[in-house]
PDB file of C-alpha atoms in Angstrom:
ATOM      1  CA  MET A 226      39.560  54.244  -7.120  1.00  0.00           C
ATOM      2  CA  ASN A 227      37.967  55.723  -9.938  1.00  0.00           C
ATOM      3  CA  LEU A 228      38.858  53.007 -12.723  1.00  0.00           C
ATOM      4  CA  LEU A 229      36.970  54.618 -15.716  1.00  0.00           C
ATOM      5  CA  GLY A 230      38.843  57.948 -14.687  1.00  0.00           C
ATOM      6  CA  ALA A 231      42.191  56.336 -14.485  1.00  0.00           C
ATOM      7  CA  PHE A 232      41.738  54.040 -17.471  1.00  0.00           C
ATOM      8  CA  LEU A 233      40.554  57.193 -19.157  1.00  0.00           C
ATOM      9  CA  SER A 234      43.487  59.445 -18.399  1.00  0.00           C
ATOM     10  CA  GLU A 235      46.205  56.863 -18.829  1.00  0.00           C
ATOM     11  CA  LEU A 236      44.808  56.314 -22.575  1.00  0.00           C
ATOM     12  CA  GLU A 237      44.941  59.791 -23.252  1.00  0.00           C
ATOM     13  CA  ALA A 238      48.288  60.346 -22.026  1.00  0.00           C
ATOM     14  CA  ARG A 239      49.229  57.357 -24.632  1.00  0.00           C
ATOM     15  CA  TYR A 240      46.989  58.259 -27.717  1.00  0.00           C
ATOM     16  CA  ARG A 241      45.168  61.694 -27.037  1.00  0.00           C
ATOM     17  CA  LYS A 242      42.507  63.556 -25.355  1.00  0.00           C
ATOM     18  CA  ARG A 243      38.773  62.290 -25.723  1.00  0.00           C
ATOM     19  CA  ASP A 244      36.318  64.027 -27.731  1.00  0.00           C
ATOM     20  CA  THR A 245      34.770  65.780 -25.000  1.00  0.00           C
ATOM     21  CA  SER A 246      31.441  66.710 -27.442  1.00  0.00           C
ATOM     22  CA  TYR A 247      30.338  63.618 -26.212  1.00  0.00           C
ATOM     23  CA  THR A 248      29.218  63.296 -22.681  1.00  0.00           C
ATOM     24  CA  ILE A 249      29.919  59.768 -20.744  1.00  0.00           C
ATOM     25  CA  LEU A 250      26.679  59.100 -18.942  1.00  0.00           C
ATOM     26  CA  GLY A 251      28.452  56.372 -17.322  1.00  0.00           C
ATOM     27  CA  ILE A 252      28.450  52.259 -16.622  1.00  0.00           C
ATOM     28  CA  SER A 253      25.771  49.603 -16.862  1.00  0.00           C
ATOM     29  CA  PHE A 254      25.001  46.389 -16.988  1.00  0.00           C
ATOM     30  CA  GLY A 255      22.812  44.608 -19.353  1.00  0.00           C
ATOM     31  CA  GLY A 256      23.110  41.427 -21.999  1.00  0.00           C
ATOM     32  CA  SER A 257      25.836  39.464 -22.887  1.00  0.00           C
ATOM     33  CA  THR A 258      28.209  41.457 -24.730  1.00  0.00           C
ATOM     34  CA  PRO A 259      30.072  44.592 -23.530  1.00  0.00           C
ATOM     35  CA  MET A 260      29.832  47.585 -25.913  1.00  0.00           C
ATOM     36  CA  ILE A 261      29.708  51.376 -26.085  1.00  0.00           C
ATOM     37  CA  TRP A 262      26.155  52.474 -25.968  1.00  0.00           C
ATOM     38  CA  TYR A 263      24.596  55.655 -27.965  1.00  0.00           C
ATOM     39  CA  PRO A 264      21.251  56.918 -26.333  1.00  0.00           C
ATOM     40  CA  PRO A 265      19.522  58.359 -29.320  1.00  0.00           C
ATOM     41  CA  TYR A 266      19.186  61.767 -28.080  1.00  0.00           C
ATOM     42  CA  GLY A 267      22.208  63.747 -28.230  1.00  0.00           C
ATOM     43  CA  GLN A 268      26.193  63.585 -28.026  1.00  0.00           C
ATOM     44  CA  GLN A 269      25.986  61.404 -25.581  1.00  0.00           C
ATOM     45  CA  VAL A 270      27.789  57.728 -24.570  1.00  0.00           C
ATOM     46  CA  ALA A 271      27.540  55.174 -22.131  1.00  0.00           C
ATOM     47  CA  ILE A 272      29.657  52.041 -21.374  1.00  0.00           C
ATOM     48  CA  LEU A 273      27.684  48.765 -21.127  1.00  0.00           C
ATOM     49  CA  LEU A 274      29.215  45.728 -19.452  1.00  0.00           C
ATOM     50  CA  SER A 275      27.858  42.419 -19.511  1.00  0.00           C
ATOM     51  CA  ASP A 276      25.441  40.784 -16.850  1.00  0.00           C
ATOM     52  CA  GLU A 277      27.844  38.416 -15.466  1.00  0.00           C
ATOM     53  CA  CYS A 278      30.353  41.651 -14.502  1.00  0.00           C
ATOM     54  CA  LYS A 279      27.651  42.000 -11.707  1.00  0.00           C
ATOM     55  CA  GLN A 280      28.945  39.378  -9.895  1.00  0.00           C
ATOM     56  CA  ASP A 281      32.582  39.039 -11.257  1.00  0.00           C
ATOM     57  CA  VAL A 282      34.574  42.346 -10.757  1.00  0.00           C
ATOM     58  CA  SER A 283      37.603  40.790 -12.498  1.00  0.00           C
ATOM     59  CA  ARG A 284      35.397  40.258 -15.512  1.00  0.00           C
ATOM     60  CA  ALA A 285      34.360  44.222 -15.274  1.00  0.00           C
ATOM     61  CA  ILE A 286      37.566  45.449 -15.059  1.00  0.00           C
ATOM     62  CA  PHE A 287      38.746  43.490 -17.917  1.00  0.00           C
ATOM     63  CA  GLN A 288      35.653  44.507 -19.873  1.00  0.00           C
ATOM     64  CA  LEU A 289      35.655  48.542 -18.504  1.00  0.00           C
ATOM     65  CA  ALA A 290      39.161  48.728 -20.267  1.00  0.00           C
ATOM     66  CA  HIS A 291      38.571  47.562 -22.986  1.00  0.00           C
ATOM     67  CA  GLU A 292      35.587  49.799 -23.357  1.00  0.00           C
ATOM     68  CA  CYS A 293      37.349  52.639 -22.360  1.00  0.00           C
ATOM     69  CA  MET A 294      39.278  53.151 -25.554  1.00  0.00           C
ATOM     70  CA  HIS A 295      36.454  53.813 -27.764  1.00  0.00           C
ATOM     71  CA  LEU A 296      35.202  56.969 -25.441  1.00  0.00           C
ATOM     72  CA  LEU A 297      38.582  58.590 -26.979  1.00  0.00           C
ATOM     73  CA  SER A 298      36.673  59.252 -29.952  1.00  0.00           C
ATOM     74  CA  PRO A 299      33.009  58.140 -30.233  1.00  0.00           C
ATOM     75  CA  SER A 300      31.645  58.217 -33.384  1.00  0.00           C
ATOM     76  CA  GLY A 301      27.688  57.726 -32.894  1.00  0.00           C
ATOM     77  CA  SER A 302      27.636  54.171 -34.262  1.00  0.00           C
ATOM     78  CA  ARG A 303      29.217  50.989 -33.918  1.00  0.00           C
ATOM     79  CA  ASP A 304      31.732  51.782 -36.924  1.00  0.00           C
ATOM     80  CA  ALA A 305      34.920  50.790 -34.621  1.00  0.00           C
ATOM     81  CA  THR A 306      38.373  49.603 -37.162  1.00  0.00           C
ATOM     82  CA  LEU A 307      40.558  47.102 -36.748  1.00  0.00           C
ATOM     83  CA  LEU A 308      43.038  49.579 -35.502  1.00  0.00           C
ATOM     84  CA  GLU A 309      41.147  50.776 -32.442  1.00  0.00           C
ATOM     85  CA  GLU A 310      39.892  47.188 -31.331  1.00  0.00           C
ATOM     86  CA  GLY A 311      42.971  46.253 -31.295  1.00  0.00           C
ATOM     87  CA  LEU A 312      43.969  49.082 -29.400  1.00  0.00           C
ATOM     88  CA  ALA A 313      41.284  48.601 -26.901  1.00  0.00           C
ATOM     89  CA  THR A 314      42.300  44.500 -26.678  1.00  0.00           C
ATOM     90  CA  SER A 315      45.855  45.770 -26.059  1.00  0.00           C
ATOM     91  CA  PHE A 316      44.996  47.943 -23.237  1.00  0.00           C
ATOM     92  CA  GLN A 317      42.528  45.180 -21.582  1.00  0.00           C
ATOM     93  CA  MET A 318      45.187  42.717 -22.011  1.00  0.00           C
ATOM     94  CA  GLU A 319      47.904  45.372 -20.357  1.00  0.00           C
ATOM     95  CA  ILE A 320      45.474  45.997 -17.461  1.00  0.00           C
ATOM     96  CA  ALA A 321      44.518  42.439 -16.734  1.00  0.00           C
ATOM     97  CA  GLU A 322      48.445  41.811 -16.062  1.00  0.00           C
ATOM     98  CA  THR A 323      48.729  45.133 -14.341  1.00  0.00           C
ATOM     99  CA  TYR A 324      45.437  44.088 -11.774  1.00  0.00           C
ATOM    100  CA  CYS A 325      46.193  40.211 -11.741  1.00  0.00           C
ATOM    101  CA  LEU A 326      42.752  39.857 -12.376  1.00  0.00           C
ATOM    102  CA  TYR A 327      43.509  36.110 -13.985  1.00  0.00           C
ATOM    103  CA  PRO A 328      46.336  35.051 -12.162  1.00  0.00           C
ATOM    104  CA  ASP A 329      46.284  30.893 -13.181  1.00  0.00           C
ATOM    105  CA  ASP A 330      46.485  32.147 -17.021  1.00  0.00           C
ATOM    106  CA  CYS A 331      46.400  35.740 -18.353  1.00  0.00           C
ATOM    107  CA  SER A 332      47.129  34.683 -21.764  1.00  0.00           C
ATOM    108  CA  VAL A 333      45.757  36.326 -25.292  1.00  0.00           C
ATOM    109  CA  ASP A 334      44.473  32.640 -26.274  1.00  0.00           C
ATOM    110  CA  THR A 335      42.739  31.902 -22.758  1.00  0.00           C
ATOM    111  CA  LEU A 336      41.084  35.617 -22.290  1.00  0.00           C
ATOM    112  CA  ILE A 337      40.207  36.596 -26.034  1.00  0.00           C
ATOM    113  CA  GLN A 338      37.951  33.996 -27.437  1.00  0.00           C
ATOM    114  CA  LYS A 339      37.504  35.545 -31.167  1.00  0.00           C
ATOM    115  CA  GLU A 340      39.909  35.357 -33.945  1.00  0.00           C
ATOM    116  CA  ASN A 341      38.903  39.063 -34.928  1.00  0.00           C
ATOM    117  CA  TYR A 342      40.035  40.465 -31.843  1.00  0.00           C
ATOM    118  CA  LYS A 343      43.277  38.654 -32.216  1.00  0.00           C
ATOM    119  CA  LEU A 344      43.640  39.769 -35.627  1.00  0.00           C
ATOM    120  CA  ALA A 345      43.178  43.083 -34.325  1.00  0.00           C
ATOM    121  CA  LEU A 346      45.516  42.994 -31.207  1.00  0.00           C
ATOM    122  CA  ARG A 347      48.347  41.577 -33.590  1.00  0.00           C
ATOM    123  CA  LEU A 348      48.548  44.055 -36.206  1.00  0.00           C
ATOM    124  CA  SER A 349      47.996  47.010 -33.941  1.00  0.00           C
ATOM    125  CA  GLU A 350      50.833  45.581 -31.477  1.00  0.00           C
ATOM    126  CA  GLU A 351      53.275  45.313 -34.573  1.00  0.00           C
ATOM    127  CA  LEU A 352      52.342  49.021 -35.403  1.00  0.00           C
ATOM    128  CA  ILE A 353      52.812  50.269 -32.052  1.00  0.00           C
ATOM    129  CA  ASN A 354      55.839  48.029 -31.854  1.00  0.00           C
ATOM    130  CA  ILE A 355      57.434  49.984 -34.547  1.00  0.00           C
ATOM    131  CA  ASP A 356      56.869  53.379 -33.269  1.00  0.00           C
ATOM    132  CA  ASN A 357      54.837  53.467 -29.507  1.00  0.00           C
ATOM    133  CA  HIS A 358      54.189  57.427 -31.004  1.00  0.00           C
ATOM    134  CA  CYS A 359      52.564  56.830 -34.107  1.00  0.00           C
ATOM    135  CA  ILE A 360      48.735  56.404 -32.963  1.00  0.00           C
ATOM    136  CA  LYS A 361      48.990  60.025 -31.311  1.00  0.00           C
ATOM    137  CA  ARG A 362      50.457  61.950 -34.265  1.00  0.00           C
ATOM    138  CA  ILE A 363      47.850  60.234 -36.491  1.00  0.00           C
ATOM    139  CA  LEU A 364      44.891  60.535 -34.314  1.00  0.00           C
ATOM    140  CA  THR A 365      45.656  64.223 -34.041  1.00  0.00           C
ATOM    141  CA  LYS A 366      46.171  64.630 -38.268  1.00  0.00           C
ATOM    142  CA  CYS A 367      42.893  62.487 -38.603  1.00  0.00           C
ATOM    143  CA  GLY A 368      40.926  63.234 -35.161  1.00  0.00           C
ATOM    144  CA  LYS A 369      38.968  59.708 -34.807  1.00  0.00           C
ATOM    145  CA  PHE A 370      39.725  56.068 -35.488  1.00  0.00           C
ATOM    146  CA  ASN A 371      37.193  55.655 -38.251  1.00  0.00           C
ATOM    147  CA  LYS A 372      38.881  58.696 -40.160  1.00  0.00           C
ATOM    148  CA  ILE A 373      42.162  57.070 -40.231  1.00  0.00           C
ATOM    149  CA  ASN A 374      43.110  55.564 -43.955  1.00  0.00           C
ATOM    150  CA  PRO A 375      46.132  53.476 -44.829  1.00  0.00           C
ATOM    151  CA  LYS A 376      48.377  56.334 -46.142  1.00  0.00           C
ATOM    152  CA  ASP A 377      48.225  57.964 -43.128  1.00  0.00           C
ATOM    153  CA  ILE A 378      49.842  55.066 -41.113  1.00  0.00           C
ATOM    154  CA  THR A 379      52.331  53.945 -43.804  1.00  0.00           C
ATOM    155  CA  LYS A 380      53.247  58.367 -43.433  1.00  0.00           C
ATOM    156  CA  GLU A 381      53.876  57.947 -40.144  1.00  0.00           C
ATOM    157  CA  VAL A 382      55.617  54.546 -39.928  1.00  0.00           C
ATOM    158  CA  PRO A 383      57.263  53.821 -43.316  1.00  0.00           C
ATOM    159  CA  SER A 384      58.071  50.214 -42.301  1.00  0.00           C
ATOM    160  CA  PHE A 385      54.609  49.199 -41.565  1.00  0.00           C
ATOM    161  CA  SER A 386      53.874  47.357 -44.737  1.00  0.00           C
ATOM    162  CA  LEU A 387      50.987  48.922 -46.993  1.00  0.00           C
ATOM    163  CA  GLU A 388      48.575  45.563 -46.701  1.00  0.00           C
ATOM    164  CA  ASN A 389      48.791  45.559 -42.881  1.00  0.00           C
ATOM    165  CA  ALA A 390      47.911  49.234 -42.475  1.00  0.00           C
ATOM    166  CA  LYS A 391      44.507  48.842 -44.995  1.00  0.00           C
ATOM    167  CA  LEU A 392      43.696  45.707 -43.032  1.00  0.00           C
ATOM    168  CA  LEU A 393      43.540  48.246 -39.707  1.00  0.00           C
ATOM    169  CA  CYS A 394      41.687  50.554 -41.651  1.00  0.00           C
ATOM    170  CA  GLU A 395      38.885  48.115 -41.907  1.00  0.00           C
ATOM    171  CA  LYS A 396      36.030  48.285 -40.433  1.00  0.00           C
ATOM    172  CA  PHE A 397      35.746  45.923 -37.230  1.00  0.00           C
ATOM    173  CA  ASP A 398      33.224  42.955 -37.960  1.00  0.00           C
ATOM    174  CA  TYR A 399      31.740  42.124 -34.705  1.00  0.00           C
ATOM    175  CA  SER A 400      29.461  39.132 -35.875  1.00  0.00           C
TER     176      SER A 400
END
């Protein structure tokens, strides 16, 4: 089974077709932190999973699920918003449960260590719990996650607080 293709298909069905102006180069391994990598030439993007994934299939699937979200609207730089990271983390947690990657403990507190990811997850899930189709509408209007502003969110989901919409539109802090 091609998990990259399966995950992308699922995310496209939920949120939007991916931006095909970027060519997906594939998946490689390196370093300690998974990420999207943009080569210095052309409109290309690759997924970089951590080195430990070479020996840990569960971790590789877990990281791949998260990074696939970033393939929907690549920007050419590391400028994801809390909304994008929150949706990526939500999908990652869903995949962990679906594939029983961590059968002993699949909780957010166990699998997601950094508080900024937990905040992004909580706010993103709060938004989609109010209206699970709003992301598709917002992305259709704005094109990319990093182009969404707080008023785009509150216009589509009036019951979502402007304060939380502002947080979701902030650039994610990777430190």
